[in-house]
CSV table of C-alpha atoms and ligand atoms in Angstrom, one decimal:
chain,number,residue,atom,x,y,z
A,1,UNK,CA,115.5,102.6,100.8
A,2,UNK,CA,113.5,103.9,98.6
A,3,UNK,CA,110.7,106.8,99.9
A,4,UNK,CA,107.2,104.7,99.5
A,5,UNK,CA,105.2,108.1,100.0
A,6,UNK,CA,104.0,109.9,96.8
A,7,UNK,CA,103.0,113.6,97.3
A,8,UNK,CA,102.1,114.1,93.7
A,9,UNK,CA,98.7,114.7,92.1
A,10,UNK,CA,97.5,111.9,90.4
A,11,UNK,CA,99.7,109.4,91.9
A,12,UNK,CA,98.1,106.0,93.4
A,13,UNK,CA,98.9,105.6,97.2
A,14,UNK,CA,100.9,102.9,98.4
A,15,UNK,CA,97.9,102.7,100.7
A,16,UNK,CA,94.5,104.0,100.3
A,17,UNK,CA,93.8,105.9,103.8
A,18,UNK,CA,89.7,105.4,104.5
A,19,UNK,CA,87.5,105.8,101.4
A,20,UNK,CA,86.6,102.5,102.7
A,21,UNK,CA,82.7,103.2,102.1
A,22,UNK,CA,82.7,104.4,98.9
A,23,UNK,CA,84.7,102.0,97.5
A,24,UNK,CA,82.3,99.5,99.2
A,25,UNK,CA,79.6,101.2,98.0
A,26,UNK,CA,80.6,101.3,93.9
A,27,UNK,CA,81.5,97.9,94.3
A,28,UNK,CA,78.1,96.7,94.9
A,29,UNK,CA,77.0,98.9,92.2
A,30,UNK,CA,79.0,97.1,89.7
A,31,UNK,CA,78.3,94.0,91.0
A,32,UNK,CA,74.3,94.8,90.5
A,33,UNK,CA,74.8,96.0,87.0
A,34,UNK,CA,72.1,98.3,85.4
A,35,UNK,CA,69.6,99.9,87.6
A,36,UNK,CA,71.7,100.3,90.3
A,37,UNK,CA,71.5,104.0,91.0
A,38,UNK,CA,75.6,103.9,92.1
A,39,UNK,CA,75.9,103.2,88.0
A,40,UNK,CA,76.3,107.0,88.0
A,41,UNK,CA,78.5,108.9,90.4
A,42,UNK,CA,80.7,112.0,91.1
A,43,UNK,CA,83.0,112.3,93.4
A,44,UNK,CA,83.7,116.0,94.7
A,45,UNK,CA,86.7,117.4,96.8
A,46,UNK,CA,88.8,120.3,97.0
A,47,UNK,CA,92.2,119.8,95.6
A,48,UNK,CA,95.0,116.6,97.3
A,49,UNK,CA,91.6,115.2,98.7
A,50,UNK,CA,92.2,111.8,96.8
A,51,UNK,CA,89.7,112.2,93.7
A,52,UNK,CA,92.0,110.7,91.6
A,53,UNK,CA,93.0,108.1,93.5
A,54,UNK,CA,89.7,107.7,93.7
A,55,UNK,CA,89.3,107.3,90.0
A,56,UNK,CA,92.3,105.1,89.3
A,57,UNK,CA,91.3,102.3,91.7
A,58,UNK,CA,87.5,102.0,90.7
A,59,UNK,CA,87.7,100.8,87.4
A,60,UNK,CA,90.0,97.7,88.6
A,61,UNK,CA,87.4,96.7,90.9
A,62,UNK,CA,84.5,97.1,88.1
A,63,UNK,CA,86.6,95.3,85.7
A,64,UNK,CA,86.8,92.2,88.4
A,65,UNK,CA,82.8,92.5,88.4
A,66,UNK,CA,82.9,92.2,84.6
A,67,UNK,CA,83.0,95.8,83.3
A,68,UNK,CA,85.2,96.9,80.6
A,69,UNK,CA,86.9,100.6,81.3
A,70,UNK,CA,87.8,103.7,79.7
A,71,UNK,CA,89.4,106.7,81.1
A,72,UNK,CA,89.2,110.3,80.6
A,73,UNK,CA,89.9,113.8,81.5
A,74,UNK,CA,87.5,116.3,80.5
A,75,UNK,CA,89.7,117.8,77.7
A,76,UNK,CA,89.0,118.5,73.9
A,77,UNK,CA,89.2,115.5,72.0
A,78,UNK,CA,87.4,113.3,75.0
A,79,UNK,CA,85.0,112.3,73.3
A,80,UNK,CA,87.0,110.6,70.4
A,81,UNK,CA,89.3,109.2,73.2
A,82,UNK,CA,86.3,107.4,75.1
A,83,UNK,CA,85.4,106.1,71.3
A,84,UNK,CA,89.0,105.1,70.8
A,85,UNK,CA,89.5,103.4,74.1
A,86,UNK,CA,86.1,101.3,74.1
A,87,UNK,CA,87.0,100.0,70.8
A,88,UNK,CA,89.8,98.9,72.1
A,89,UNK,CA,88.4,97.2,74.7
A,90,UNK,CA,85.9,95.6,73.2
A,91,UNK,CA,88.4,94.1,70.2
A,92,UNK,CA,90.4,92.7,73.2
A,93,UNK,CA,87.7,91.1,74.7
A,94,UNK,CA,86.6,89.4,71.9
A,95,UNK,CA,90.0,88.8,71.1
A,96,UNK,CA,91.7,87.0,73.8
A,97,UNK,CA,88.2,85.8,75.2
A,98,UNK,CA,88.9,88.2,78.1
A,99,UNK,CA,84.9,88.2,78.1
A,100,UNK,CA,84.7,85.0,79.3
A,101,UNK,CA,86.9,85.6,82.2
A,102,UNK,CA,85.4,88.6,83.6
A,103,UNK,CA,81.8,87.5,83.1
A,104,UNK,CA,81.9,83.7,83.7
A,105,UNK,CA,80.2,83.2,80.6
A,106,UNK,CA,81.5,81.1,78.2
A,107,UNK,CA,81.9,82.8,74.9
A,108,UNK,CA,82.5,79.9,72.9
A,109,UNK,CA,82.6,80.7,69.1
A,110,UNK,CA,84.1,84.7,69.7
A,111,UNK,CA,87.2,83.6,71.0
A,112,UNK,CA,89.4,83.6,68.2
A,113,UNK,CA,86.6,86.1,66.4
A,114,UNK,CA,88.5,89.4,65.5
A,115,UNK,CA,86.6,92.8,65.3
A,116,UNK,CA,88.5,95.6,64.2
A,117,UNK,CA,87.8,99.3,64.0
A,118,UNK,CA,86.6,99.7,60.3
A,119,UNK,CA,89.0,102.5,58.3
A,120,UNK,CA,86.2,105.0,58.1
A,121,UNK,CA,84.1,104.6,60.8
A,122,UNK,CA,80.8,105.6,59.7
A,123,UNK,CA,78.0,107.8,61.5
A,124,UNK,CA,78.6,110.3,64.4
A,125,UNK,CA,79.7,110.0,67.6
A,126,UNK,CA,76.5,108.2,69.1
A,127,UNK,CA,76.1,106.0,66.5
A,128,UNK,CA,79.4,104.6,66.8
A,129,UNK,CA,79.0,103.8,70.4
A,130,UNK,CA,76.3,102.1,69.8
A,131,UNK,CA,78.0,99.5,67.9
A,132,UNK,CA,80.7,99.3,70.6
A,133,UNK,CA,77.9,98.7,73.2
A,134,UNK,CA,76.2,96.4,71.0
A,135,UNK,CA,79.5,94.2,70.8
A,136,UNK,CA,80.6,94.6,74.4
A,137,UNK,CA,76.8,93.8,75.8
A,138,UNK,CA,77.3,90.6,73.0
A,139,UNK,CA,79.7,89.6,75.6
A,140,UNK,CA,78.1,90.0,79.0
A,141,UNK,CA,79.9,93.4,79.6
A,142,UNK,CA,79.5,96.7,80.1
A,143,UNK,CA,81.0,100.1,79.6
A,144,UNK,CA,82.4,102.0,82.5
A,145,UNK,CA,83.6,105.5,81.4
A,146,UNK,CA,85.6,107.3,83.9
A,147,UNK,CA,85.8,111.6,83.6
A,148,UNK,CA,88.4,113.2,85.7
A,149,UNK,CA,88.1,117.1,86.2
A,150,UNK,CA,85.1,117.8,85.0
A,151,UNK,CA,84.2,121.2,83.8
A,152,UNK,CA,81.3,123.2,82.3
A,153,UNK,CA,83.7,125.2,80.2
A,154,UNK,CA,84.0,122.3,77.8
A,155,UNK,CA,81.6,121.7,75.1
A,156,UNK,CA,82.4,118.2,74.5
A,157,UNK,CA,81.5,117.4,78.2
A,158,UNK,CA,77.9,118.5,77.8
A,159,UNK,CA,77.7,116.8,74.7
A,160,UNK,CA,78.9,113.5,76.4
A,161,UNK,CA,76.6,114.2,78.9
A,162,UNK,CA,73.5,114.8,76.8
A,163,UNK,CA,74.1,111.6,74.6
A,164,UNK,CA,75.3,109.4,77.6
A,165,UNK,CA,71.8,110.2,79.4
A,166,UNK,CA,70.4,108.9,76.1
A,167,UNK,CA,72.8,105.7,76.5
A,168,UNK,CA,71.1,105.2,80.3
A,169,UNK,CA,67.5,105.7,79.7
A,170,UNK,CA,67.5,102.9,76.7
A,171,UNK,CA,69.4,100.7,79.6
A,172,UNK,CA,72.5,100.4,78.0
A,173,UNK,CA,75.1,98.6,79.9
A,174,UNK,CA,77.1,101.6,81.2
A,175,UNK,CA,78.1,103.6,84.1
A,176,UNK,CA,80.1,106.6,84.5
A,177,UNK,CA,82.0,107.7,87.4
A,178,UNK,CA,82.9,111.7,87.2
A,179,UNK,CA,85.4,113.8,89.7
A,180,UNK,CA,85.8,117.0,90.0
A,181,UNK,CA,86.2,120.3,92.4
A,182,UNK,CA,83.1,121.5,93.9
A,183,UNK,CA,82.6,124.8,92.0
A,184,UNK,CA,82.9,122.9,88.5
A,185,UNK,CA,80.6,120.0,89.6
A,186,UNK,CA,78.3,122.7,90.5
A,187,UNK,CA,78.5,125.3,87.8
A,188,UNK,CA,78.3,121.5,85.4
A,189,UNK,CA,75.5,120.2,87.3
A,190,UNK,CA,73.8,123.3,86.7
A,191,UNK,CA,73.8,123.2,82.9
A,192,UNK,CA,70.5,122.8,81.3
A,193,UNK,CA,72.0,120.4,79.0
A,194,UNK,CA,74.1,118.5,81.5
A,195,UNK,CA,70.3,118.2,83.7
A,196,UNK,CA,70.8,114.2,83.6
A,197,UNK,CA,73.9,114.3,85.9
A,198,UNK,CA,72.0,116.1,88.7
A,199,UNK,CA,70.7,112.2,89.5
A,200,UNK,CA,74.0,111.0,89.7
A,201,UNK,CA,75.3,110.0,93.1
A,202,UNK,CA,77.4,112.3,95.0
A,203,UNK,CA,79.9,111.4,97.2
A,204,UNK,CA,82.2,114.3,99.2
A,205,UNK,CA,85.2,113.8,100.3
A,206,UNK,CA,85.5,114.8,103.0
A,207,UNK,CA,88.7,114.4,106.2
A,208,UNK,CA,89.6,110.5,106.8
A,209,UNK,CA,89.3,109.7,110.4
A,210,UNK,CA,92.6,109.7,112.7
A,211,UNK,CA,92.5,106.3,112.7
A,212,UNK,CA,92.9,105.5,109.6
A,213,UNK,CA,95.4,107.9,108.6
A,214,UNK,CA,97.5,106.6,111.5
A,215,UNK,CA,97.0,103.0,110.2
A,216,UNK,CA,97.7,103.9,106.5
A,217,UNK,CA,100.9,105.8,107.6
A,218,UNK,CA,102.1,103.1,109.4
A,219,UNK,CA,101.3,101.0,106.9
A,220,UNK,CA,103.5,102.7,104.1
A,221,UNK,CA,105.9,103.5,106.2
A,222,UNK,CA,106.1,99.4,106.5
A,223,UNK,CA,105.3,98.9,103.4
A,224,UNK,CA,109.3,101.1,102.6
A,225,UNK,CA,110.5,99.0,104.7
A,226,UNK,CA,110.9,100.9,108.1
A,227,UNK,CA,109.0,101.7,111.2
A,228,UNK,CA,107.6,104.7,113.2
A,229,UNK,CA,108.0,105.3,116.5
A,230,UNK,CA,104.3,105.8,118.4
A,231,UNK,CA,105.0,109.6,119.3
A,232,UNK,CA,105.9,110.2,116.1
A,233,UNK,CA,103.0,108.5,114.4
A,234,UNK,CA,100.4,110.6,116.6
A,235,UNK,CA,102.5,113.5,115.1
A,236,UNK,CA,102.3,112.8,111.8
A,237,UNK,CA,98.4,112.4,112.3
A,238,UNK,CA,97.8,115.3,113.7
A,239,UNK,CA,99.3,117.5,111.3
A,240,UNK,CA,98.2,115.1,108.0
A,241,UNK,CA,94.5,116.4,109.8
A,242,UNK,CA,92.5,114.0,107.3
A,243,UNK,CA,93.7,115.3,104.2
A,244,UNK,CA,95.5,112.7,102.0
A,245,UNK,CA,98.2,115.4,100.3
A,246,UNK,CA,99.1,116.7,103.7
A,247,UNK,CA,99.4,112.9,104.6
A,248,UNK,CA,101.6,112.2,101.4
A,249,UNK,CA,104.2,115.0,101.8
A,250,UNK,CA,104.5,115.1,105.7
A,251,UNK,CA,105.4,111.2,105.0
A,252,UNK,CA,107.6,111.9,102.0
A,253,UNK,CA,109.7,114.6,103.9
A,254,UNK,CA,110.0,113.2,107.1
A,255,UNK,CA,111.1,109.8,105.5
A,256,UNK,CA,113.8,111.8,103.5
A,257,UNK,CA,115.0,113.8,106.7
A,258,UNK,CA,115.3,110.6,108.9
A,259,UNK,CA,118.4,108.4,108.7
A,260,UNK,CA,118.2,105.4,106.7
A,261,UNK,CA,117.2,101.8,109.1
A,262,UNK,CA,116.3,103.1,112.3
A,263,UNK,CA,112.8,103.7,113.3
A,264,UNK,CA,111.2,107.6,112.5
A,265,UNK,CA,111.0,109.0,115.3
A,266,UNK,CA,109.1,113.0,116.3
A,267,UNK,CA,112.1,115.0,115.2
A,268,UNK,CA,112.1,113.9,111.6
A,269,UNK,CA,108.3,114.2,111.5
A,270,UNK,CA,108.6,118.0,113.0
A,271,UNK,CA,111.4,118.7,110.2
A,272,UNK,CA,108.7,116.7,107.7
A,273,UNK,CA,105.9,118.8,108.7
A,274,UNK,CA,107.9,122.0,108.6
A,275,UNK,CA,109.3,121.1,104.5
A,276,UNK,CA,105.2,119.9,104.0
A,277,UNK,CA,104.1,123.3,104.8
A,278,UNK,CA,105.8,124.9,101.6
A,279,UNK,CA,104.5,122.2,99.1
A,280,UNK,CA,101.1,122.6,100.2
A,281,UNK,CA,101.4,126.4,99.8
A,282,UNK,CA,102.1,125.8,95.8
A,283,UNK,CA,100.5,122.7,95.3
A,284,UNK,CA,96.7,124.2,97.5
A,285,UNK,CA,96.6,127.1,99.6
A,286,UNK,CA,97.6,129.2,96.6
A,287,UNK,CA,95.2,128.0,94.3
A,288,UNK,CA,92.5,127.4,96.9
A,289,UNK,CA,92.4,130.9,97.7
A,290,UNK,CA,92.6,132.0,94.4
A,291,UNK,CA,89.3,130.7,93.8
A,292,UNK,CA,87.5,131.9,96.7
A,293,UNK,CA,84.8,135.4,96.4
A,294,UNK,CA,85.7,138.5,98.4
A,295,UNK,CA,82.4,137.1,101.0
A,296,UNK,CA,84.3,133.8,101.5
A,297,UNK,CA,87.4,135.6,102.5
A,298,UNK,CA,85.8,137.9,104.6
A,299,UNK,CA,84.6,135.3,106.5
A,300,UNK,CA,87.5,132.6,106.8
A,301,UNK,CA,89.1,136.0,108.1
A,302,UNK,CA,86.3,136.5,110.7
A,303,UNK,CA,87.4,132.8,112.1
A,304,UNK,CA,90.7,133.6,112.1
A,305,UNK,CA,90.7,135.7,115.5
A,306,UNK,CA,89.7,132.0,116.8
A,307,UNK,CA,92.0,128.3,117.1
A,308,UNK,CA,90.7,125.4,116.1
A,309,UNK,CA,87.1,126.1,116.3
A,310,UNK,CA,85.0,129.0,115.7
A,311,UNK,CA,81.1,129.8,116.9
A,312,UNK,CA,79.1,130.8,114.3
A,313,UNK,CA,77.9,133.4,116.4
A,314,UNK,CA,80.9,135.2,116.5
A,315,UNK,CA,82.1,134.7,112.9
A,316,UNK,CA,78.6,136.6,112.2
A,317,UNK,CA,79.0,139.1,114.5
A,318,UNK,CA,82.8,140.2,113.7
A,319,UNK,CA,81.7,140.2,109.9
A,320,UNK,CA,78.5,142.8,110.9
A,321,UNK,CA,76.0,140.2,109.3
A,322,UNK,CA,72.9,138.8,110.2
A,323,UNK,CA,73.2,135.1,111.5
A,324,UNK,CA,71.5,133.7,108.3
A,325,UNK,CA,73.5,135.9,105.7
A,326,UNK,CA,76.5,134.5,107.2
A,327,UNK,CA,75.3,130.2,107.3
A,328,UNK,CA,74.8,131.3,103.5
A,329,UNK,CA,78.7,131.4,103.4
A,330,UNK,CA,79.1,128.5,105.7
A,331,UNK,CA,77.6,126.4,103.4
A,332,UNK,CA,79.2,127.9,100.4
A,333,UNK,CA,82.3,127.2,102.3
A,334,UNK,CA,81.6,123.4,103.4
A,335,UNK,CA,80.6,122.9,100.0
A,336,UNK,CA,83.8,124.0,99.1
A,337,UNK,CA,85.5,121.7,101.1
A,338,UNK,CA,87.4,124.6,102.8
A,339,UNK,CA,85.9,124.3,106.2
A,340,UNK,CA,83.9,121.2,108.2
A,341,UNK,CA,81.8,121.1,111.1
A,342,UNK,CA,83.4,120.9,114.5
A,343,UNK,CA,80.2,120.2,116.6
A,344,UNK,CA,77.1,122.4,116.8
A,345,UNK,CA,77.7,125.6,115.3
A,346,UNK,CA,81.3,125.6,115.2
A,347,UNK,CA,83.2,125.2,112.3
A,348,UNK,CA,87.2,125.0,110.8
A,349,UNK,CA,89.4,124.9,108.0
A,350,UNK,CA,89.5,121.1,106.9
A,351,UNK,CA,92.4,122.3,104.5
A,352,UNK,CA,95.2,121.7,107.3
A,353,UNK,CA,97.2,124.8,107.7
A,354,UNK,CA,95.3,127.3,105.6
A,355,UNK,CA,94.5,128.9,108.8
A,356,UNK,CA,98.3,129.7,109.2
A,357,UNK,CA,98.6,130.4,105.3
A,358,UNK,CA,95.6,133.3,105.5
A,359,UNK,CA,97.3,135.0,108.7
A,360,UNK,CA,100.2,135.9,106.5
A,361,UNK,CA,98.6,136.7,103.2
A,362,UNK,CA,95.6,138.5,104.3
B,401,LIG,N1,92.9,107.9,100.4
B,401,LIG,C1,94.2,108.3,100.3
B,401,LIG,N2,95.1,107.9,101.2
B,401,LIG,C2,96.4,108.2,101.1
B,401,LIG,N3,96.8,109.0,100.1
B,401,LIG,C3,96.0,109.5,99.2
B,401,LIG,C4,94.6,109.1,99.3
B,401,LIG,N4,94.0,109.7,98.2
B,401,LIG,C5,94.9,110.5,97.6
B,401,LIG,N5,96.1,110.3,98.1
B,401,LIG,C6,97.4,111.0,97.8
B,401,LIG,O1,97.1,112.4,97.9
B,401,LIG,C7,97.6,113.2,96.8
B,401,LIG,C8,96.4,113.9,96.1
B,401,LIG,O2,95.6,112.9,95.5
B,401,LIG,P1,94.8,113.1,94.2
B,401,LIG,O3,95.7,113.6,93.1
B,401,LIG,O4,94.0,112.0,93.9
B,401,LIG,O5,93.9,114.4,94.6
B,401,LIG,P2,92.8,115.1,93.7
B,401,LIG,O6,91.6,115.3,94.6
B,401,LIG,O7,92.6,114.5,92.4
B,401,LIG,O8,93.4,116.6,93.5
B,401,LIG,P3,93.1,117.6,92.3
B,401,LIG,O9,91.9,118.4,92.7
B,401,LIG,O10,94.3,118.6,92.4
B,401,LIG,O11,93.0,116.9,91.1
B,401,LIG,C9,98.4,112.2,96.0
B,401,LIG,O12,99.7,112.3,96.4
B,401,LIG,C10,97.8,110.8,96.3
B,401,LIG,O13,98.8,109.8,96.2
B,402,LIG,MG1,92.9,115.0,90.5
């Protein structure tokens, strides 16, 4: 039977654990068309929390509310490729009277029409959207353009962003949906030219709920064709600790240490687990530290001394800080999605395992 889990980056889940309210949420946006301030999101998370997921399964659901799609990454050569993309789009829709289908409208005289790319498209990058607005908006649609990883670093992105702000205050049909990790959201958002995107809509992603972790594992597990026992499930919840890429690989490796038919049962998730450990020490912890500022460290070491929760109080006092010098770093830290709340002024490591990862590297 073949393993239904898919601990790689980028990969679409068999099931979608949680999410449920943004999903909800762009779904009315699209469904509103321009105005709506959901138009223009970003979605931020640390690394394996699901932004690309995220990103795949949007522009399905806009498409259904009569959006036409492009996707990106924020690479060189982006621009050209959101160019490229549209056209493509938009000649399809006037080609196979797609149009009609998404919007309901009847399109009558286009379908059949053709509209092709002309050899040398004339006038810069703008200017040639404008004509592929023009023809998609002809057709009751809009333009959703989807940018995965977005980066400061990358001139190209602030030029997209200082024309597409252009493309929103003349209430053009479009909407853009970004991802990206917290520090290059930030350091983007902070970009004098890049100001517009500081009024998109954020949403964090933050741990999925136990219960819906144990529901989408089930579910997959299911969905492959076998079953988990209770005990196990609880298990596999526990250590997947809201974090889809946990989820993924202690799912992936406990399915391939099981025996095939019978149902999973706690000793194949506690060999899963013990296998997930390593991949999320190549695939995160590695990585995730890397980016982190000597301050940070010192104070994800300073909650170390404690399990599972730590009093702010104390983290302050072990690092020799004042009470406010140290929230500072909290924040900083949420924000990075490498610790959550636990309560009032407690906090821990909503990466699971990094706890265990810093004992033996710091
Ligand atoms: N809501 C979810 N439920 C279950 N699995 C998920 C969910 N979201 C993502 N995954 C799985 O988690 C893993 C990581 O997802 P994804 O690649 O989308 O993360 P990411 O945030 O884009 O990471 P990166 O910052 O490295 O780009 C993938 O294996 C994906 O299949
Ligand atoms: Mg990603």
């Amino acid at each position: 039977m073949k393993n239904p889990f898919t601990p790689s980056f980028g990969s679409e889940p068999l099931v979608l654990a949680g999410r449920r309210d943004i999903i909800e949420g762009m779904r009315r946006g699209y469904e509103n068309g321009t105005g709506d301030p959901r138009l223009n999101s970003i979605v931020v998370g640390a690394r394996g929390t699901g932004k690309t997921a995220l990103l795949n399964i949007i522009p399905g659901i806009a498409q259904e509310r009569g959006w036409a799609c492009v996707s990106v990454t924020a690479l060189s050569g982006m621009l050209e490729d959101i160019y490229q993309r549209a056209v493509a789009q938009a000649s399809d829709i006037l080609n196979d009277g797609k149009g009609a289908r998404l919007t309901g409208l009847t399109i009558g005289s286009a379908v059949g029409a053709t509209w092709e790319l002309p050899d040398e498209p004339e006038g810069n990058w703008r200017t040639r959207m404008y004509r592929v607005l023009d023809t998609l908006e002809s057709q009751g649609t809009g333009l959703l353009i989807t940018v995965d990883e977005v980066t400061s670093d990358l001139d190209e992105m602030i030029q997209f962003a200082a024309v597409y702000q252009h493309f929103v205050r003349e209430g053009r049909s479009v909407a853009l949906l970004m991802a990206g990790l917290p520090n290059n959201v930030s350091s983007l958002l902070s970009n004098k030219s890049a100001s517009f995107l500081r009024r998109a809509k954020q949403y964090r992603l933050g741990r999925i709920s136990d219960a819906d972790m144990a529901f989408a594992i089930r579910q997959t597990v299911e969905g492959g064709g076998r079953s988990i026992e209770r005990e196990a499930l609880d298990l596999a919840v526990k250590a997947s600790s809201g974090f889809p890429y946990m989820m993924q690989l202690v799912g992936f490796h406990t399915w391939e240490s099981s025996e095939d038919g019978g149902a999973i049962d706690a000793d194949a998730v506690a060999r899963g687990i013990e296998v997930a450990g390593y991949d999320m020490r190549d695939g995160v912890y590695r990585s995730t530290l890397r980016d982190l500022s000597a301050k940070d460290i010192d104070f994800l070491q300073a909650m170390l001394e404690d399990e599972g929760g730590s009093r702010m109080a104390d983290v302050a006092r072990r690092m020799g800080v004042s009470s406010s010098y140290a929230s500072q770093y909290r924040l900083r830290l949420i924000d990075q999605g490498v610790i959550g709340e636990r309560g009032r002024g407690r906090v821990w490591f909503d990466i699971p395992g990094f706890d265990s990862y810093l004992r033996e590297e710091l």
